[in-house]
Amino acid sequence: MPNPADQPEQPQRPGPGAVLSATRFSVLDRSRTREGRPDAEALRDTVALAREAERLGFHRFWVSEHHGVPGVAGSAPTVLAAAVAAATRTIRVGTGGVMLPNHQPLVVAEQFGVLESLFPGRIDMGLGRSVGFTDGVRRALGRDKEVAEDFSAQLDELLGWFGGTSPTGVHARPATSPSGAIAVPPFVLAMGEGASIAARAGLPMVIGDLRSRERMLRGIDTYRAGFRPSAWASEPYVVISGTVAVAATTEEARRILVPEAWSMAYSRTHGTFPPLPPADRVESRTMTAKERGFYESGLVGQLAGTADEVAHELETVVKETGAQEVLVTTSTYDRTALLDSYQRLAGLFRAG
């Protein structure tokens, strides 16, 4: 089994005024497609953003898994993670996450074993339990919703491949080899029962979103209360995730949120998740009452504003949750505004 030293470090808890500089900040990019732009561009944008995130001092850069979604180009996270790792040098690279119910655990272990062999000491294995976005996608994958209920057993099987403990007598190579097991830090994306599963397995947990503060705190409490030390982590490690938008003015920061808020509203009223439109097109369109309700709720509670405003909100949520890390998941149509937001955010945690 991997050495416990491979688990995420526990940053020292800071005193007042030093919270952000003592908290790790990372990026999850979902390779969101944009209206009028090819899907391939979204993937290239992800790789370019990873380079910028590394330059700015972010700790990790993760990519996601979505199948058959018009608004997301990232369908093969381990493939995209390999491209990101090849284009960067020091930032940790991983998945947020591989949806384990969609795959055989042996294959997942082999994929991450290859990644860690090619990019040693830089690979993370974020794992989720979602199964497809629509009934059609689930049928195409040969999975149904109920398979997610087996996530805990699938997780145990996957970790067993890294320890060479499969009862089949088969070894996942190169996850295990004659020279020993490969250590790829696993993380559980906590949705529903995810907090309890992460606690029982003794794994770091990623939980969102930042708008549902009470629900997030309940999940974190459940995780910490039930945590069992393991070979992967000796104590709880909490990563909170969500949208963070920083700009010169509050209004400019809010406009960063507009395309994603509209896409979410559209998905909830039309059943499909579309590419991101420009903010001005969203703001000028006529919406039904139902669309308007979902759209406006998507703009409420996000961490968006000037650097001072966002710093205050981030300090508050980090103190409330005791999180060691913040995983930022912001998407928008305007790539210039997105890059500027990440630059301003980096200025907050690098200021100390």
Coordinates of C-alpha atoms in Angstrom, one line a residue:
M1 CA 0.0 0.0 0.0
P2 CA 1.1 3.6 -0.5
N3 CA 3.0 5.3 2.3
P4 CA 0.9 7.6 4.4
A5 CA 3.4 10.3 3.5
D6 CA 1.7 10.4 0.1
Q7 CA -1.5 11.8 1.5
P8 CA -2.1 15.6 1.1
E9 CA -0.2 17.7 3.6
Q10 CA -2.2 19.4 6.4
P11 CA -1.4 23.1 6.0
Q12 CA -0.9 24.9 9.4
R13 CA -4.0 26.7 10.4
P14 CA -3.4 30.5 10.2
G15 CA -4.3 33.3 12.5
P16 CA -6.6 36.1 11.6
G17 CA -5.6 37.9 8.4
A18 CA -3.5 35.0 7.1
V19 CA -6.3 32.6 6.2
L20 CA -6.0 32.7 2.4
S21 CA -2.3 32.6 2.2
A22 CA -2.3 29.4 4.3
T23 CA -5.0 27.8 2.2
R24 CA -4.4 25.8 -0.9
F25 CA -6.2 27.0 -4.1
S26 CA -6.8 24.7 -7.0
V27 CA -8.7 24.8 -10.3
L28 CA -11.3 22.4 -11.8
D29 CA -11.9 23.1 -15.5
R30 CA -14.8 21.4 -17.2
S31 CA -13.8 22.3 -20.8
R32 CA -17.0 24.2 -21.3
T33 CA -17.9 24.7 -25.0
R34 CA -18.9 28.2 -26.3
E35 CA -21.5 29.2 -28.8
G36 CA -20.1 29.4 -32.3
R37 CA -16.8 27.7 -31.3
P38 CA -15.6 24.2 -32.0
D39 CA -15.4 21.7 -29.2
A40 CA -11.7 21.1 -29.9
E41 CA -11.0 24.8 -28.9
A42 CA -12.5 24.1 -25.4
L43 CA -10.0 21.3 -24.9
R44 CA -7.1 23.5 -26.0
D45 CA -8.4 26.3 -23.7
T46 CA -8.3 23.8 -20.8
V47 CA -4.6 23.0 -21.5
A48 CA -3.8 26.7 -21.8
L49 CA -5.6 27.5 -18.6
A50 CA -3.6 24.8 -16.8
R51 CA -0.3 26.5 -17.9
E52 CA -1.6 29.8 -16.5
A53 CA -2.8 28.2 -13.3
E54 CA 0.7 26.7 -12.8
R55 CA 2.3 30.1 -13.4
L56 CA 0.0 31.8 -10.9
G57 CA 0.7 29.3 -8.2
F58 CA -2.4 27.2 -8.0
H59 CA -1.8 23.8 -6.3
R60 CA -3.8 21.4 -8.5
F61 CA -5.5 21.4 -11.9
W62 CA -8.3 18.9 -12.4
V63 CA -10.5 18.0 -15.4
S64 CA -14.0 16.4 -15.4
E65 CA -16.0 13.6 -17.0
H66 CA -19.2 14.3 -18.9
H67 CA -20.7 12.2 -21.7
G68 CA -23.0 13.3 -24.5
V69 CA -23.3 16.9 -23.1
P70 CA -23.3 19.6 -25.8
G71 CA -21.9 22.2 -23.3
V72 CA -18.9 20.1 -22.2
A73 CA -16.0 18.8 -24.3
G74 CA -14.3 16.9 -21.5
S75 CA -15.5 13.4 -22.0
A76 CA -12.2 11.5 -21.4
P77 CA -10.7 12.9 -18.2
T78 CA -7.6 10.6 -18.0
V79 CA -6.7 11.4 -21.6
L80 CA -7.1 15.2 -21.0
A81 CA -5.2 14.9 -17.7
A82 CA -2.3 13.4 -19.7
A83 CA -2.3 16.4 -22.1
V84 CA -2.4 18.8 -19.2
A85 CA 0.4 17.1 -17.3
A86 CA 2.5 17.0 -20.5
A87 CA 2.0 20.7 -21.0
T88 CA 3.0 21.7 -17.4
R89 CA 5.9 20.9 -15.1
T90 CA 5.0 21.3 -11.4
I91 CA 1.3 21.7 -10.8
R92 CA -0.5 18.6 -9.6
V93 CA -2.9 17.2 -12.2
G94 CA -6.0 15.0 -11.8
T95 CA -9.7 14.4 -12.3
G96 CA -12.7 16.0 -10.7
G97 CA -13.6 13.4 -11.3
V98 CA -13.6 10.0 -13.0
M99 CA -17.2 8.7 -12.5
L100 CA -16.4 5.3 -11.2
P101 CA -19.8 3.7 -11.8
N102 CA -19.2 4.2 -15.6
H103 CA -16.0 2.1 -15.6
Q104 CA -14.4 -1.1 -14.5
P105 CA -12.2 -0.4 -11.5
L106 CA -9.3 -2.4 -13.0
V107 CA -9.2 -0.1 -16.1
V108 CA -9.3 3.0 -13.9
A109 CA -6.4 1.7 -11.9
E110 CA -4.4 1.0 -15.0
Q111 CA -5.1 4.4 -16.4
F112 CA -3.9 6.2 -13.3
G113 CA -1.0 3.9 -13.0
V114 CA 0.1 5.0 -16.5
L115 CA -0.4 8.6 -15.6
E116 CA 1.6 8.4 -12.4
S117 CA 4.4 6.4 -14.2
L118 CA 4.7 9.1 -16.8
F119 CA 4.3 12.1 -14.4
P120 CA 5.5 10.8 -11.1
G121 CA 4.5 12.6 -7.9
R122 CA 2.0 14.9 -9.8
I123 CA -1.2 12.8 -10.3
D124 CA -4.4 12.9 -8.3
M125 CA -7.3 10.5 -8.6
G126 CA -10.6 12.4 -7.9
L127 CA -13.5 9.9 -8.0
G128 CA -17.3 10.5 -8.3
R129 CA -20.4 8.4 -8.3
S130 CA -22.6 10.1 -10.9
V131 CA -24.0 8.0 -13.8
G132 CA -24.7 9.9 -17.0
F133 CA -26.6 13.1 -17.6
T134 CA -29.6 11.7 -19.3
D135 CA -31.4 8.3 -19.7
G136 CA -30.0 8.1 -23.3
V137 CA -26.4 8.6 -22.1
R138 CA -26.9 6.0 -19.3
R139 CA -28.3 3.5 -21.9
A140 CA -25.3 4.2 -24.2
L141 CA -22.9 3.5 -21.2
G142 CA -24.8 0.4 -20.3
R143 CA -25.4 1.7 -16.8
D144 CA -28.5 2.7 -14.8
K145 CA -28.9 5.0 -11.9
E146 CA -28.9 2.1 -9.4
V147 CA -25.2 1.3 -10.2
A148 CA -24.2 4.4 -8.2
E149 CA -25.4 2.6 -5.1
D150 CA -22.4 0.2 -5.5
F151 CA -19.9 3.1 -5.4
S152 CA -18.5 2.1 -2.0
A153 CA -17.7 -1.4 -3.2
Q154 CA -16.3 -0.1 -6.5
L155 CA -14.1 2.3 -4.6
D156 CA -12.8 -0.5 -2.4
E157 CA -12.1 -2.6 -5.4
L158 CA -10.2 0.2 -7.1
L159 CA -8.0 0.9 -4.1
G160 CA -7.4 -2.8 -3.9
W161 CA -5.9 -2.8 -7.3
F162 CA -3.3 -0.3 -6.1
G163 CA -2.5 -2.5 -3.2
G164 CA -2.2 -5.7 -5.2
T165 CA -4.9 -7.3 -3.0
S166 CA -7.5 -8.3 -5.7
P167 CA -8.8 -11.8 -4.9
T168 CA -8.6 -12.6 -8.7
G169 CA -4.8 -12.9 -8.4
V170 CA -4.5 -10.4 -11.3
H171 CA -2.3 -7.3 -10.8
A172 CA -3.2 -3.9 -12.4
R173 CA -0.1 -2.8 -14.2
P174 CA 1.6 -0.4 -13.8
A175 CA -0.6 0.4 -10.7
T176 CA 1.3 -2.5 -9.1
S177 CA 4.6 -4.0 -10.2
P178 CA 7.5 -6.1 -8.9
S179 CA 9.0 -2.9 -7.5
G180 CA 5.9 -2.1 -5.4
A181 CA 2.6 -0.3 -5.6
I182 CA 2.2 3.1 -7.2
A183 CA 0.8 5.8 -5.0
V184 CA -1.9 8.0 -6.6
P185 CA -3.7 10.0 -4.0
P186 CA -7.5 9.3 -4.2
F187 CA -10.2 11.9 -3.4
V188 CA -14.0 11.3 -3.1
L189 CA -16.3 13.9 -4.7
A190 CA -19.0 14.1 -2.0
M191 CA -22.6 14.2 -3.3
G192 CA -25.3 12.5 -1.3
E193 CA -23.7 9.7 0.5
G194 CA -20.2 10.7 -0.6
A195 CA -19.2 12.3 2.7
S196 CA -19.9 9.1 4.6
I197 CA -18.2 6.9 2.0
A198 CA -15.1 9.2 2.1
A199 CA -15.0 9.0 5.9
R200 CA -15.3 5.2 6.0
A201 CA -12.6 4.8 3.4
G202 CA -10.3 7.3 5.1
L203 CA -9.9 9.4 2.0
P204 CA -9.7 13.2 1.4
M205 CA -13.1 14.7 0.4
V206 CA -14.2 17.3 -2.1
I207 CA -17.5 18.9 -1.4
G208 CA -19.5 21.7 -3.0
D209 CA -21.1 24.0 -3.7
L210 CA -20.3 27.2 -1.9
R211 CA -23.9 28.5 -2.3
S212 CA -25.3 25.7 -0.1
R213 CA -23.4 26.6 3.0
E214 CA -25.5 24.8 5.5
R215 CA -25.6 21.6 3.4
M216 CA -21.9 21.8 2.9
L217 CA -21.3 22.2 6.7
R218 CA -23.5 19.2 7.4
G219 CA -21.5 17.1 5.0
I220 CA -18.2 18.2 6.4
D221 CA -19.4 17.4 10.0
T222 CA -20.5 14.0 8.8
Y223 CA -17.2 13.4 7.2
R224 CA -15.1 14.4 10.2
A225 CA -17.2 12.6 12.7
G226 CA -17.0 9.3 10.8
F227 CA -13.5 9.5 9.5
R228 CA -11.4 6.4 9.8
P229 CA -7.6 6.8 9.3
S230 CA -6.2 4.8 6.4
A231 CA -3.0 4.2 4.5
W232 CA -4.2 7.0 2.3
A233 CA -4.9 9.7 4.9
S234 CA -4.2 9.7 8.6
E235 CA -6.7 12.5 9.3
P236 CA -9.6 14.3 7.5
Y237 CA -8.7 16.5 4.5
V238 CA -11.5 18.8 3.2
V239 CA -11.6 20.5 -0.2
I240 CA -14.5 22.9 -0.7
S241 CA -15.4 23.6 -4.3
G242 CA -17.5 26.2 -6.2
T243 CA -17.5 29.3 -8.4
V244 CA -15.3 32.2 -7.5
A245 CA -15.3 35.3 -9.8
V246 CA -13.1 38.3 -9.2
A247 CA -13.0 41.5 -11.2
A248 CA -12.3 45.2 -11.0
T249 CA -16.0 45.9 -10.1
T250 CA -18.8 43.9 -8.6
E251 CA -20.8 44.2 -11.7
E252 CA -18.0 42.9 -13.9
A253 CA -17.6 39.9 -11.6
R254 CA -21.3 39.2 -11.8
R255 CA -21.2 39.2 -15.6
I256 CA -18.7 36.4 -15.4
L257 CA -21.4 34.3 -13.8
V258 CA -24.1 35.1 -16.4
P259 CA -23.3 32.5 -19.2
E260 CA -23.1 29.6 -16.7
A261 CA -26.3 30.7 -14.9
W262 CA -28.2 30.8 -18.1
S263 CA -26.9 27.4 -19.3
M264 CA -28.0 25.9 -16.0
A265 CA -31.4 27.5 -16.2
Y266 CA -31.8 26.2 -19.8
S267 CA -30.8 22.7 -18.8
R268 CA -33.4 22.7 -16.0
T269 CA -36.2 23.9 -18.4
H270 CA -35.2 22.1 -21.6
G271 CA -33.4 19.0 -20.4
T272 CA -30.1 19.6 -22.2
F273 CA -27.0 21.5 -21.1
P274 CA -26.0 23.9 -23.9
P275 CA -22.7 25.7 -24.8
L276 CA -22.0 29.0 -23.0
P277 CA -23.5 32.1 -24.7
P278 CA -22.0 35.6 -24.4
A279 CA -23.2 37.5 -21.4
D280 CA -24.8 40.3 -23.4
R281 CA -26.9 37.9 -25.4
V282 CA -28.2 36.4 -22.2
E283 CA -29.0 39.7 -20.6
S284 CA -31.0 40.9 -23.7
R285 CA -33.1 37.7 -24.2
T286 CA -36.7 37.3 -23.2
M287 CA -37.1 34.5 -20.6
T288 CA -40.1 32.6 -19.4
A289 CA -41.0 33.0 -15.8
K290 CA -39.6 29.6 -15.1
E291 CA -36.4 30.3 -16.9
R292 CA -36.0 33.6 -15.2
G293 CA -36.4 32.0 -11.8
F294 CA -33.7 29.4 -12.4
Y295 CA -31.4 32.0 -14.0
E296 CA -31.7 34.5 -11.1
S297 CA -31.2 31.7 -8.5
G298 CA -28.0 30.7 -10.4
L299 CA -26.6 34.2 -9.8
V300 CA -27.4 34.3 -6.0
G301 CA -24.9 33.2 -3.4
Q302 CA -21.9 32.8 -5.7
L303 CA -18.5 34.2 -4.5
A304 CA -18.3 37.1 -7.0
G305 CA -17.0 40.7 -6.5
T306 CA -13.9 42.8 -6.2
A307 CA -10.8 41.4 -4.7
D308 CA -11.6 42.8 -1.3
E309 CA -15.2 41.5 -1.4
V310 CA -14.1 38.0 -2.4
A311 CA -11.3 37.9 0.1
H312 CA -13.8 38.6 2.9
E313 CA -16.2 35.9 1.7
L314 CA -13.4 33.3 1.2
E315 CA -12.0 34.0 4.6
T316 CA -15.4 33.5 6.1
V317 CA -16.1 30.2 4.4
V318 CA -12.7 28.8 5.0
K319 CA -13.0 29.6 8.7
E320 CA -16.5 28.1 8.9
T321 CA -15.6 24.9 7.2
G322 CA -12.0 24.5 8.4
A323 CA -11.2 23.4 4.8
Q324 CA -7.6 22.9 3.8
E325 CA -8.2 23.7 0.2
V326 CA -10.5 25.5 -2.2
L327 CA -11.2 24.1 -5.6
V328 CA -12.4 26.8 -8.0
T329 CA -14.8 25.7 -10.8
T330 CA -15.6 29.0 -12.6
S331 CA -16.6 28.8 -16.3
T332 CA -17.6 31.7 -18.6
Y333 CA -17.8 32.7 -22.2
D334 CA -15.3 35.5 -22.0
R335 CA -11.9 33.8 -21.7
T336 CA -10.1 37.2 -21.1
A337 CA -12.4 37.9 -18.1
L338 CA -11.9 34.3 -16.8
L339 CA -8.1 34.6 -17.0
D340 CA -8.2 38.0 -15.3
S341 CA -10.4 36.5 -12.5
Y342 CA -7.9 33.8 -11.8
Q343 CA -5.1 36.3 -11.8
R344 CA -6.9 38.5 -9.3
L345 CA -7.7 35.4 -7.2
A346 CA -4.1 34.3 -7.2
G347 CA -3.2 37.8 -5.9
L348 CA -5.3 37.1 -2.8
F349 CA -3.7 33.8 -1.7
R350 CA -0.2 35.0 -2.7
A351 CA -0.5 38.3 -0.9
G352 CA 0.6 36.8 2.4

